[in-house]
Amino acid sequence: MTFNPLEHRGIPLDRQLRDWRELAVEPVDPDRGDPYTRCRIITMNGIEIEAMLFSHHFARHCPDLDVKRTLARVRYIEAQQQKAVNWLLPGASSVLETTISYEQVAVDLTAWIARMEPDPYLTQAYQFGVLEDFDHLYRYANLYEMIEHRKAEEIVDQLTEVMPGRPTPLHHRDPVDNVREPYDRRGANPLSKLHALTVMAAEQQTMNFYLNVGPTYMEPIARQLYQEIGMIEEEHVTHYESLIDPGETWWEQLVHHEYNECYLYHSFIEQESDARVRAIWELHLNMELEHLRLACDLMRRHDGRDPAEVLAPELPNVLTFEPNKQYLRELIATQLDLTTLGTGYVREAHERFERMQQALNSDGMPPSDQVLDAHREMFGREYRLQTEGEHPVPALREN
Amino acid sequence: MTQTAQAARTAFQDDVVALLTRQHGDIRNLFDEVERATGQDRRTALRQLVRLLAVHETAEQEVVHPFARRLFEGADEVVRERLAEEEGAKETLARLDGMDPGSPEFLPTLRALRADVMHHARAEERYEFREIRRYAEPGALAPLAQAVRAAEAMAPTRPHPGVQGAPANLLTGPVAALMDRTRDAVRKAMGREG
């Protein structure tokens, strides 16, 4: 189905404000909901938070009071959208349960985008990153069983496998090597721009979530694991944000943000299994169409360009949450030993990488390994969920 | 085993808060089992769930709530709210216990109880357990874990198939009698007479 958001009118901005009753959304069931409904909620929360933060930064660089006021009006509505979306998460879930859903998002969102990305350099960036999120899921799942005696399969269902990816201790690279080359805004496929924005926003929210909730745990091992993985999310945000062409003007970036929100709400309407949640996606799409129209007006007025020049003529194929098990298994089999060097990728542990590893991991075991060690002591095994057979790498099979 | 892993293990196993938090997970696991099983398997899983819930709540009432009350300011209110939740859940539990697991009202009742129990467990973890960890003297939580383990022995989550004697007989007793016996076992473990 083709859908061009530039051709649709949404809800006028002055009719978008919601009162407290409308914002008091009923949360989804923590145990019996569709795992991918939770993933869509977490994704859209990250997207809305990026929208707010981007708009704040824009405002700080903007001398024109009228533009600042328009940004403030739209941003207030976006802040309400973020509340309506994120408050769909149930209070009865523990922080670790939400964390495991965050990692399921990171795995299945990034894997799907890697599969669909037309540019090979960008594809490689997503393939590289997803193998790390995949391993984080496995470490958190082991912590979860230790603390709460629950298995992560009750959260991810059988949709996402839980087993080793690229070992977490090896994710700590020299920051210099986390910076990638950007796409070229003039030649890039419009879909590539949406992909980069989406993954960056999701990882940024994951980073913010871990850095805030990590210290709410009392168990030392939990506190330390959140610290370690929180530092890797910092690397991931650096990695993904550097893919975006910094030559895009503020106006152009604003248009991309609003267009991407339309694309994602439109995508999630198509897939949503929970009718109540789908109604929120529909409402928000109709709000975003108006935000996009306003952003396009600003671009025309202040940038002197037609937004149609930088946007796709119609929305690409809907972004889909679905299992990516075979794709991930192929990546695990072929790309586990990669690290980054400069803006590229290599297989050998080069000097700068070794120096960073030495600085962080030399004095005692990293928390991500301690958690497995403690789990083995407690249960006599690791926690894994391998629905498609043995681990693709023989050395990483459990004896 | 590394020293850190040893420390992590100790922290996880010998502390009453860690133990009860893990029991919350065990209870949720049993809810899942009851919901997924059918026929006789569902009856067996339900018996285990009812027993574990009864024993867990008794242990909390005998061990943890009194300890919390002596420990931190505002604990009376916190405990009162937890007891009200427990009371509500106990009524639903009794109803469920007398119900035919194949009847149409069984699953809705089970799901309602699951939601109530989970809400109660999270409230305990956030408003009671957290304060206990914050204010308790180091070393005070390990002896309490012993008392909870004594209770746990009355409702093994995975009873050994060949087990004979008192614990096996208890598998079929009424809930109230089980709670009484659990109370006695806990008090004995804590060095108090019933």
Coordinates of C-alpha atoms in Angstrom, one line a residue:
Chain A
M1 CA 0.0 0.0 0.0
T2 CA 1.5 3.4 -0.9
F3 CA 1.1 6.3 1.4
N4 CA 2.5 9.7 0.8
P5 CA 2.4 11.7 4.1
L6 CA 2.8 14.9 2.2
E7 CA -0.6 14.4 0.6
H8 CA -2.5 13.9 3.8
R9 CA -3.9 16.4 6.3
G10 CA -3.7 15.6 9.9
I11 CA -5.3 17.0 13.0
P12 CA -4.8 20.8 13.3
L13 CA -2.2 21.6 15.9
D14 CA -4.5 23.6 18.2
R15 CA -6.8 20.5 18.5
Q16 CA -4.0 18.1 19.5
L17 CA -3.7 19.0 23.2
R18 CA -4.9 16.2 25.5
D19 CA -6.1 16.5 29.1
W20 CA -5.0 14.3 32.0
R21 CA -7.8 11.9 31.5
E22 CA -6.8 11.3 27.9
L23 CA -3.2 10.8 28.9
A24 CA -4.0 8.3 31.5
V25 CA -3.7 5.3 29.2
E26 CA -4.4 1.8 30.3
P27 CA -1.1 -0.2 30.3
V28 CA -0.6 -3.4 28.4
D29 CA -0.6 -6.8 30.3
P30 CA 2.9 -7.4 31.5
D31 CA 2.7 -11.2 31.0
R32 CA 0.2 -11.9 28.3
G33 CA 0.7 -9.1 25.8
D34 CA 2.3 -9.6 22.4
P35 CA 6.1 -9.1 22.9
Y36 CA 6.3 -7.1 19.7
T37 CA 3.6 -4.8 21.0
R38 CA 6.0 -4.0 23.8
C39 CA 8.8 -3.6 21.3
R40 CA 6.7 -1.1 19.3
I41 CA 5.9 0.9 22.4
I42 CA 9.6 1.0 23.4
T43 CA 10.6 2.0 19.8
M44 CA 8.1 4.8 19.6
N45 CA 9.1 6.1 23.0
G46 CA 12.7 6.4 21.8
I47 CA 11.5 8.1 18.6
E48 CA 9.4 10.6 20.5
I49 CA 12.2 11.3 23.0
E50 CA 14.6 12.0 20.1
A51 CA 12.0 14.3 18.6
M52 CA 11.8 16.3 21.8
L53 CA 15.6 16.4 22.4
F54 CA 16.2 17.4 18.8
S55 CA 13.7 20.2 19.0
H56 CA 15.2 21.5 22.2
H57 CA 18.7 21.6 20.6
F58 CA 17.2 23.2 17.5
A59 CA 15.6 25.9 19.7
R60 CA 18.9 26.6 21.5
H61 CA 20.5 27.4 18.1
C62 CA 17.5 29.4 16.8
P63 CA 17.4 33.2 17.1
D64 CA 14.0 33.6 15.6
L65 CA 11.3 33.9 18.3
D66 CA 8.5 32.9 16.0
V67 CA 10.2 29.7 15.0
K68 CA 11.1 29.0 18.6
R69 CA 7.4 29.3 19.4
T70 CA 6.3 27.0 16.7
L71 CA 9.0 24.5 17.9
A72 CA 7.7 24.8 21.4
R73 CA 4.1 24.2 20.5
V74 CA 4.9 21.1 18.5
R75 CA 7.3 19.9 21.1
Y76 CA 4.7 20.2 23.9
I77 CA 2.5 17.9 21.9
E78 CA 5.4 15.5 21.2
A79 CA 6.1 15.4 25.0
Q80 CA 2.4 14.4 25.5
Q81 CA 2.8 11.7 22.8
Q82 CA 5.9 10.4 24.6
K83 CA 3.9 10.1 27.8
A84 CA 0.9 8.4 26.1
V85 CA 3.3 5.9 24.5
N86 CA 5.7 5.1 27.3
W87 CA 2.9 5.0 29.9
L88 CA 1.5 1.9 28.0
L89 CA 4.2 0.0 29.8
P90 CA 2.9 -1.7 32.9
G91 CA 4.1 -0.7 36.4
A92 CA 4.1 -4.3 37.4
S93 CA 7.0 -5.1 35.2
S94 CA 10.4 -5.0 36.8
V95 CA 13.2 -2.9 35.4
L96 CA 15.0 -6.0 34.2
E97 CA 11.9 -7.2 32.4
T98 CA 11.7 -3.8 30.6
T99 CA 15.4 -4.1 29.9
I100 CA 15.0 -7.4 28.2
S101 CA 12.3 -5.9 26.0
Y102 CA 14.7 -3.1 25.2
E103 CA 17.3 -5.6 24.0
Q104 CA 14.6 -7.5 22.0
V105 CA 13.9 -4.2 20.3
A106 CA 17.6 -3.6 19.7
V107 CA 18.0 -7.1 18.2
D108 CA 14.9 -7.4 16.0
L109 CA 14.7 -3.7 14.9
T110 CA 18.4 -3.5 14.0
A111 CA 18.4 -6.9 12.2
W112 CA 15.4 -6.0 10.1
I113 CA 16.9 -2.6 9.2
A114 CA 20.2 -4.3 8.3
R115 CA 18.2 -6.7 6.0
M116 CA 16.4 -3.8 4.2
E117 CA 19.2 -1.2 4.0
P118 CA 20.2 -0.5 0.4
D119 CA 23.6 1.0 1.2
P120 CA 26.3 -1.7 1.9
Y121 CA 28.4 0.5 4.2
L122 CA 25.3 1.3 6.4
T123 CA 24.2 -2.4 6.3
Q124 CA 27.6 -3.3 7.7
A125 CA 27.2 -0.8 10.5
Y126 CA 23.9 -2.3 11.5
Q127 CA 25.2 -5.9 11.2
F128 CA 28.1 -5.0 13.4
G129 CA 26.0 -3.4 16.1
V130 CA 23.2 -6.0 16.2
L131 CA 25.6 -8.8 17.3
E132 CA 26.5 -6.7 20.4
D133 CA 22.9 -6.1 21.4
F134 CA 22.3 -9.8 20.8
D135 CA 24.9 -10.6 23.4
H136 CA 23.5 -8.0 25.9
L137 CA 20.2 -9.8 25.7
Y138 CA 21.9 -13.0 26.8
R139 CA 23.7 -11.4 29.7
Y140 CA 20.6 -9.6 31.0
A141 CA 18.6 -12.8 30.6
N142 CA 21.1 -14.6 32.9
L143 CA 20.9 -11.8 35.5
Y144 CA 17.1 -12.0 35.3
E145 CA 16.9 -15.6 36.1
M146 CA 19.3 -15.1 39.0
I147 CA 17.4 -12.3 40.6
E148 CA 13.8 -13.1 39.7
H149 CA 13.8 -16.9 39.0
R150 CA 12.1 -16.2 35.7
K151 CA 13.2 -17.1 32.2
A152 CA 13.6 -14.5 29.5
E153 CA 11.5 -16.6 27.2
E154 CA 8.5 -15.5 29.2
I155 CA 9.2 -12.0 27.9
V156 CA 10.6 -12.5 24.4
D157 CA 8.4 -15.5 23.8
Q158 CA 10.0 -17.8 21.1
L159 CA 10.4 -14.8 18.8
T160 CA 14.0 -14.0 19.5
E161 CA 16.8 -16.4 20.5
V162 CA 18.9 -15.8 23.6
M163 CA 22.5 -17.0 23.3
P164 CA 26.0 -15.6 23.0
G165 CA 26.7 -13.0 20.3
R166 CA 30.0 -11.0 20.1
P167 CA 31.2 -11.3 23.7
T168 CA 30.3 -8.2 25.6
P169 CA 33.8 -7.6 27.1
L170 CA 35.1 -7.2 23.6
H171 CA 32.7 -4.3 22.9
H172 CA 34.9 -1.8 24.7
R173 CA 36.8 -0.1 21.9
D174 CA 38.8 3.1 21.7
P175 CA 36.2 5.9 21.2
V176 CA 38.1 7.0 18.1
D177 CA 37.1 3.8 16.5
N178 CA 33.4 4.3 17.1
V179 CA 33.1 7.1 14.6
R180 CA 31.8 6.0 11.2
E181 CA 31.7 7.8 7.8
P182 CA 28.3 9.6 7.2
Y183 CA 26.1 8.9 4.2
D184 CA 26.0 11.6 1.6
R185 CA 22.8 13.6 2.0
R186 CA 22.7 14.4 -1.8
G187 CA 23.0 10.8 -3.0
A188 CA 21.6 8.7 -0.2
N189 CA 18.5 6.7 -0.6
P190 CA 15.7 8.4 1.5
L191 CA 15.1 5.1 3.2
S192 CA 18.7 5.1 4.4
K193 CA 18.1 8.3 6.2
L194 CA 15.1 7.0 8.0
H195 CA 16.9 3.8 9.0
A196 CA 19.8 5.8 10.5
L197 CA 17.5 8.1 12.4
T198 CA 15.4 5.2 13.8
V199 CA 18.3 3.1 15.0
M200 CA 20.1 6.1 16.5
A201 CA 17.0 7.1 18.4
A202 CA 16.4 3.6 19.7
E203 CA 20.0 3.2 20.9
Q204 CA 20.0 6.7 22.5
Q205 CA 16.9 5.8 24.5
T206 CA 18.5 2.5 25.5
M207 CA 21.6 4.4 26.7
N208 CA 19.4 6.9 28.7
F209 CA 17.3 4.1 30.2
Y210 CA 20.3 2.1 31.5
L211 CA 22.2 5.1 32.8
N212 CA 19.1 6.1 34.8
V213 CA 17.8 2.8 36.0
G214 CA 21.1 1.0 36.7
P215 CA 21.6 2.5 40.1
T216 CA 18.1 1.6 41.2
Y217 CA 19.3 -2.0 41.7
M218 CA 20.7 -3.1 45.0
E219 CA 22.5 -6.2 43.8
P220 CA 26.1 -5.2 43.1
I221 CA 26.3 -7.5 40.0
A222 CA 23.2 -5.9 38.6
R223 CA 24.5 -2.3 39.2
Q224 CA 27.8 -3.2 37.5
L225 CA 26.2 -4.9 34.5
Y226 CA 24.1 -1.9 33.8
Q227 CA 27.2 0.3 34.1
E228 CA 29.2 -1.9 31.6
I229 CA 26.4 -2.2 29.1
G230 CA 25.5 1.5 29.6
M231 CA 29.0 2.4 28.4
I232 CA 28.6 0.2 25.3
E233 CA 25.3 2.0 24.5
E234 CA 27.4 5.2 24.6
E235 CA 29.6 3.6 21.9
H236 CA 26.5 2.6 19.9
V237 CA 25.1 6.1 19.9
T238 CA 28.4 7.4 18.7
H239 CA 28.5 4.7 16.0
Y240 CA 25.0 5.3 14.7
E241 CA 24.8 9.1 15.0
S242 CA 28.0 9.4 12.9
L243 CA 26.2 7.7 10.0
I244 CA 24.0 10.8 9.5
D245 CA 25.3 13.5 7.2
P246 CA 26.1 16.5 9.3
G247 CA 25.6 18.7 6.2
E248 CA 21.9 18.4 6.5
T249 CA 20.5 21.7 7.7
W250 CA 18.5 22.0 10.9
W251 CA 15.3 22.5 8.8
E252 CA 16.1 19.4 6.7
Q253 CA 16.7 17.4 9.8
L254 CA 13.4 18.6 11.4
V255 CA 11.6 17.4 8.2
H256 CA 13.3 14.0 8.4
H257 CA 12.4 13.6 12.0
E258 CA 8.7 14.3 11.4
Y259 CA 8.6 12.2 8.2
N260 CA 10.2 9.3 10.1
E261 CA 7.6 9.5 12.8
C262 CA 4.8 9.3 10.2
Y263 CA 6.6 6.3 8.6
L264 CA 6.9 4.4 11.9
Y265 CA 3.3 5.1 13.2
H266 CA 2.0 4.1 9.7
S267 CA 4.1 0.9 9.9
F268 CA 2.9 0.0 13.4
I269 CA -0.7 0.6 12.5
E270 CA -0.3 -2.1 9.9
Q271 CA 1.0 -4.7 12.3
E272 CA -0.4 -3.9 15.7
S273 CA -2.3 -6.8 17.3
D274 CA -3.6 -4.9 20.3
A275 CA -6.6 -2.8 19.1
R276 CA -6.2 -0.3 22.0
V277 CA -2.6 0.3 21.2
R278 CA -3.4 0.6 17.5
A279 CA -5.9 3.4 18.2
I280 CA -3.0 5.3 19.8
W281 CA -0.8 4.7 16.7
E282 CA -3.6 6.0 14.5
L283 CA -4.2 9.1 16.6
H284 CA -0.5 9.8 16.6
L285 CA -0.1 9.4 12.9
N286 CA -2.8 12.0 12.4
M287 CA -0.9 14.3 14.7
E288 CA 2.4 13.7 13.0
L289 CA 1.0 14.5 9.6
E290 CA 0.4 18.1 10.9
H291 CA 3.8 18.3 12.5
L292 CA 5.3 17.3 9.2
R293 CA 3.3 19.9 7.3
L294 CA 4.6 22.6 9.8
A295 CA 8.2 21.4 9.4
C296 CA 7.9 21.5 5.6
D297 CA 6.6 25.0 5.8
L298 CA 9.5 26.1 8.0
M299 CA 11.9 24.4 5.5
R300 CA 10.4 26.2 2.5
R301 CA 10.4 29.5 4.3
H302 CA 13.8 29.4 6.0
D303 CA 15.8 27.0 3.8
G304 CA 14.4 28.1 0.5
R305 CA 14.0 24.5 -0.6
D306 CA 11.2 22.2 -1.3
P307 CA 11.1 19.3 1.2
A308 CA 10.1 17.0 -1.7
E309 CA 13.6 17.3 -2.9
V310 CA 15.0 15.5 0.1
L311 CA 12.1 13.1 0.9
A312 CA 11.0 9.9 -0.7
P313 CA 7.9 10.3 -3.0
E314 CA 6.0 7.8 -0.9
L315 CA 6.6 5.8 2.3
P316 CA 8.8 2.8 1.9
N317 CA 7.8 -0.7 2.9
V318 CA 6.5 -0.8 6.4
L319 CA 9.1 -1.3 9.1
T320 CA 8.3 -4.7 10.6
F321 CA 8.9 -6.4 13.9
E322 CA 9.4 -10.1 13.1
P323 CA 11.8 -12.9 14.0
N324 CA 15.2 -12.6 12.3
K325 CA 16.6 -15.8 13.6
Q326 CA 18.3 -17.2 10.5
Y327 CA 19.7 -13.9 9.5
L328 CA 21.2 -13.4 13.0
R329 CA 22.6 -16.9 12.9
E330 CA 24.4 -16.2 9.6
L331 CA 25.9 -13.0 11.1
I332 CA 27.0 -14.8 14.2
A333 CA 28.7 -17.5 12.1
T334 CA 30.6 -15.0 9.9
Q335 CA 31.1 -11.6 11.8
L336 CA 31.6 -12.4 15.5
D337 CA 35.3 -11.6 15.4
L338 CA 35.0 -8.2 13.8
T339 CA 36.1 -5.0 15.6
T340 CA 36.4 -1.5 14.2
L341 CA 39.5 0.4 13.1
G342 CA 39.1 4.0 12.1
T343 CA 35.9 4.1 10.1
G344 CA 36.1 0.5 8.9
Y345 CA 36.1 -3.0 10.3
V346 CA 38.9 -5.5 10.8
R347 CA 39.3 -9.0 12.2
E348 CA 42.5 -8.6 14.2
A349 CA 42.8 -7.1 17.7
H350 CA 44.8 -4.0 16.7
E351 CA 47.0 -2.0 19.1
R352 CA 44.5 0.7 20.0
F353 CA 41.8 -1.9 20.7
E354 CA 44.2 -3.9 22.9
R355 CA 45.1 -0.8 24.8
M356 CA 41.5 0.0 25.6
Q357 CA 40.8 -3.7 26.6
Q358 CA 43.9 -3.6 28.8
A359 CA 42.7 -0.4 30.5
L360 CA 39.2 -1.7 31.2
N361 CA 39.3 -5.4 31.6
S362 CA 42.7 -6.2 33.0
D363 CA 41.9 -5.8 36.7
G364 CA 39.4 -8.6 37.4
M365 CA 36.6 -10.0 35.4
P366 CA 34.2 -7.6 33.6
P367 CA 30.7 -7.6 35.1
S368 CA 29.2 -9.2 31.9
D369 CA 31.4 -12.3 32.5
Q370 CA 30.8 -12.3 36.3
V371 CA 27.1 -12.5 35.7
L372 CA 27.5 -15.7 33.7
D373 CA 29.9 -17.1 36.3
A374 CA 27.5 -16.4 39.1
H375 CA 24.6 -17.9 37.1
R376 CA 26.5 -21.1 36.4
E377 CA 27.4 -21.4 40.1
M378 CA 23.7 -21.0 41.1
F379 CA 22.1 -23.1 38.5
G380 CA 24.9 -25.4 37.1
R381 CA 24.2 -24.0 33.6
E382 CA 23.7 -20.8 31.7
Y383 CA 20.4 -19.4 30.6
R384 CA 19.9 -19.7 26.8
L385 CA 17.0 -19.9 24.5
Q386 CA 18.1 -21.7 21.3
T387 CA 14.9 -22.5 19.3
E388 CA 16.8 -23.2 16.0
G389 CA 19.3 -25.7 17.2
E390 CA 22.9 -25.5 18.4
H391 CA 24.9 -22.3 18.6
P392 CA 26.4 -21.6 15.1
V393 CA 29.9 -21.2 16.5
P394 CA 31.1 -24.5 18.0
A395 CA 33.3 -22.8 20.6
L396 CA 30.3 -21.1 22.0
R397 CA 28.2 -24.2 22.5
E398 CA 27.3 -25.1 26.1
N399 CA 28.8 -28.4 27.1
Chain B
M1 CA 35.1 -20.0 41.0
T2 CA 36.3 -16.4 41.2
Q3 CA 36.0 -14.4 44.4
T4 CA 33.5 -12.0 42.9
A5 CA 31.3 -14.9 41.7
Q6 CA 31.5 -16.3 45.2
A7 CA 30.4 -13.0 46.6
A8 CA 27.6 -12.7 44.1
R9 CA 26.5 -16.1 44.9
T10 CA 26.5 -15.5 48.6
A11 CA 24.6 -12.3 48.2
F12 CA 22.0 -14.1 46.1
Q13 CA 21.4 -17.1 48.3
D14 CA 21.7 -16.2 51.9
D15 CA 19.5 -13.1 52.1
V16 CA 15.8 -13.2 52.9
V17 CA 15.0 -10.5 50.4
A18 CA 16.8 -12.3 47.5
L19 CA 15.0 -15.5 48.5
L20 CA 11.5 -14.0 48.6
T21 CA 12.1 -12.1 45.4
R22 CA 13.0 -15.4 43.7
Q23 CA 10.0 -17.0 45.2
H24 CA 7.9 -14.3 43.5
G25 CA 9.3 -15.6 40.3
D26 CA 8.6 -19.2 41.2
I27 CA 5.0 -18.2 41.9
R28 CA 4.6 -16.6 38.5
N29 CA 6.2 -19.6 36.9
L30 CA 3.5 -21.8 38.5
F31 CA 0.8 -19.4 37.3
D32 CA 2.1 -20.0 33.8
E33 CA 2.1 -23.7 34.3
V34 CA -1.5 -23.8 35.5
E35 CA -2.6 -21.7 32.7
R36 CA -0.8 -23.8 30.0
A37 CA -1.7 -27.3 31.5
T38 CA -4.9 -29.2 31.0
G39 CA -6.8 -31.9 32.8
Q40 CA -4.9 -33.7 35.6
D41 CA -1.7 -31.8 34.9
R42 CA -3.5 -28.5 35.6
R43 CA -4.9 -29.9 38.9
T44 CA -1.4 -30.9 40.0
A45 CA 0.1 -27.5 39.0
L46 CA -2.8 -25.8 40.8
R47 CA -2.2 -27.7 44.0
Q48 CA 1.5 -26.7 43.9
L49 CA 0.6 -23.0 43.2
V50 CA -1.9 -22.9 46.0
R51 CA 0.6 -24.5 48.4
L52 CA 3.5 -22.2 47.4
L53 CA 1.3 -19.1 47.7
A54 CA 0.0 -20.2 51.1
V55 CA 3.4 -21.0 52.4
H56 CA 5.0 -17.9 50.9
E57 CA 2.4 -15.5 52.4
T58 CA 2.6 -17.2 55.8
A59 CA 6.3 -16.8 55.8
E60 CA 6.0 -13.2 54.9
Q61 CA 3.4 -12.6 57.6
E62 CA 5.4 -14.4 60.3
V63 CA 9.0 -13.3 59.4
V64 CA 9.2 -10.3 57.1
H65 CA 6.3 -8.0 58.1
P66 CA 7.1 -8.1 61.8
F67 CA 10.8 -7.5 61.0
A68 CA 9.9 -4.6 58.8
R69 CA 7.7 -3.1 61.4
R70 CA 10.5 -2.9 63.9
L71 CA 13.0 -1.7 61.4
F72 CA 11.9 1.5 59.7
E73 CA 9.6 4.4 60.1
G74 CA 6.3 4.2 58.2
A75 CA 6.6 0.4 58.1
D76 CA 3.2 0.0 59.8
E77 CA 1.4 1.7 56.9
V78 CA 3.4 -0.2 54.3
V79 CA 2.7 -3.5 56.0
R80 CA -1.0 -2.7 56.5
E81 CA -1.3 -2.1 52.7
R82 CA 0.5 -5.3 52.0
L83 CA -1.7 -7.3 54.4
A84 CA -4.8 -5.8 52.7
E85 CA -3.6 -7.0 49.4
E86 CA -2.8 -10.4 50.8
E87 CA -6.2 -10.7 52.3
G88 CA -7.9 -9.9 49.0
A89 CA -5.7 -12.5 47.2
K90 CA -6.4 -15.1 49.9
E91 CA -10.1 -14.9 49.2
T92 CA -9.6 -15.3 45.4
L93 CA -7.2 -18.1 46.2
A94 CA -9.8 -19.9 48.3
R95 CA -12.3 -19.5 45.6
L96 CA -10.0 -20.9 43.0
D97 CA -9.0 -23.8 45.2
G98 CA -12.6 -24.9 45.3
M99 CA -13.2 -24.5 41.6
D100 CA -13.2 -27.1 38.8
P101 CA -10.1 -26.3 36.7
G102 CA -12.0 -27.1 33.6
S103 CA -14.9 -24.7 34.3
P104 CA -15.4 -21.6 32.2
E105 CA -14.8 -19.2 35.1
F106 CA -11.6 -20.9 36.2
L107 CA -9.2 -19.1 33.8
P108 CA -10.6 -15.6 34.3
T109 CA -10.4 -16.1 38.1
L110 CA -6.8 -17.4 37.7
R111 CA -5.8 -14.4 35.6
A112 CA -7.3 -12.0 38.0
L113 CA -5.5 -13.6 40.9
R114 CA -2.2 -13.6 38.9
A115 CA -2.5 -9.8 38.3
D116 CA -3.3 -9.2 42.0
V117 CA -0.5 -11.4 43.2
M118 CA 2.0 -9.8 40.8
H119 CA 0.9 -6.3 41.9
H120 CA 1.3 -7.3 45.5
A121 CA 4.7 -8.8 44.9
R122 CA 6.1 -5.7 43.1
A123 CA 4.7 -3.5 45.9
E124 CA 6.5 -5.6 48.4
E125 CA 9.7 -5.5 46.5
R126 CA 9.6 -1.7 46.0
Y127 CA 8.2 -0.4 49.3
E128 CA 9.1 -3.1 51.9
F129 CA 12.1 -5.2 50.7
R130 CA 14.0 -2.1 49.6
E131 CA 13.7 -0.5 53.0
I132 CA 14.6 -3.8 54.7
R133 CA 17.8 -3.9 52.7
R134 CA 18.5 -0.3 53.4
Y135 CA 18.1 -0.4 57.2
A136 CA 18.8 -3.9 58.4
E137 CA 22.1 -4.6 60.1
P138 CA 24.5 -6.6 58.0
G139 CA 24.0 -10.2 59.0
A140 CA 20.4 -9.8 60.2
L141 CA 18.9 -11.0 56.9
A142 CA 20.6 -14.4 56.8
P143 CA 18.9 -15.9 59.9
L144 CA 15.5 -14.7 58.5
A145 CA 16.3 -16.6 55.3
Q146 CA 16.5 -19.8 57.4
A147 CA 13.0 -19.3 58.7
V148 CA 11.7 -18.7 55.2
R149 CA 13.5 -21.9 54.0
A150 CA 11.8 -23.9 56.8
A151 CA 8.5 -22.6 55.3
E152 CA 9.6 -23.4 51.8
A153 CA 10.2 -27.0 52.7
M154 CA 6.4 -27.3 53.2
A155 CA 5.8 -26.5 49.6
P156 CA 8.6 -27.7 47.3
T157 CA 8.0 -26.3 43.9
R158 CA 9.3 -29.5 42.4
P159 CA 8.4 -32.3 44.8
H160 CA 10.4 -35.4 44.3
P161 CA 8.2 -38.1 42.8
G162 CA 9.1 -40.8 45.3
V163 CA 8.9 -38.7 48.4
Q164 CA 7.0 -40.2 51.3
G165 CA 6.1 -39.0 54.7
A166 CA 4.9 -35.7 56.0
P167 CA 5.7 -33.3 53.1
A168 CA 4.1 -35.7 50.6
N169 CA 0.9 -36.0 52.7
L170 CA 0.7 -32.2 52.9
L171 CA 0.2 -32.1 49.1
T172 CA -3.5 -32.9 49.6
G173 CA -4.4 -31.0 52.8
P174 CA -6.6 -28.0 52.9
V175 CA -5.0 -24.6 52.6
A176 CA -5.8 -23.4 56.2
A177 CA -4.2 -26.5 57.8
L178 CA -1.2 -26.0 55.6
M179 CA -0.8 -22.4 56.7
D180 CA -1.0 -23.5 60.4
R181 CA 1.7 -26.0 59.9
T182 CA 3.8 -23.5 58.0
R183 CA 3.4 -21.0 60.9
D184 CA 4.5 -23.7 63.4
A185 CA 7.5 -24.6 61.3
V186 CA 8.6 -21.0 60.9
R187 CA 8.2 -20.2 64.5
K188 CA 10.2 -23.3 65.4
A189 CA 13.0 -22.2 63.0
M190 CA 13.0 -18.8 64.6
G191 CA 13.3 -20.2 68.1
R192 CA 9.8 -19.2 69.2
E193 CA 7.1 -21.4 70.3
G194 CA 3.7 -21.4 68.5

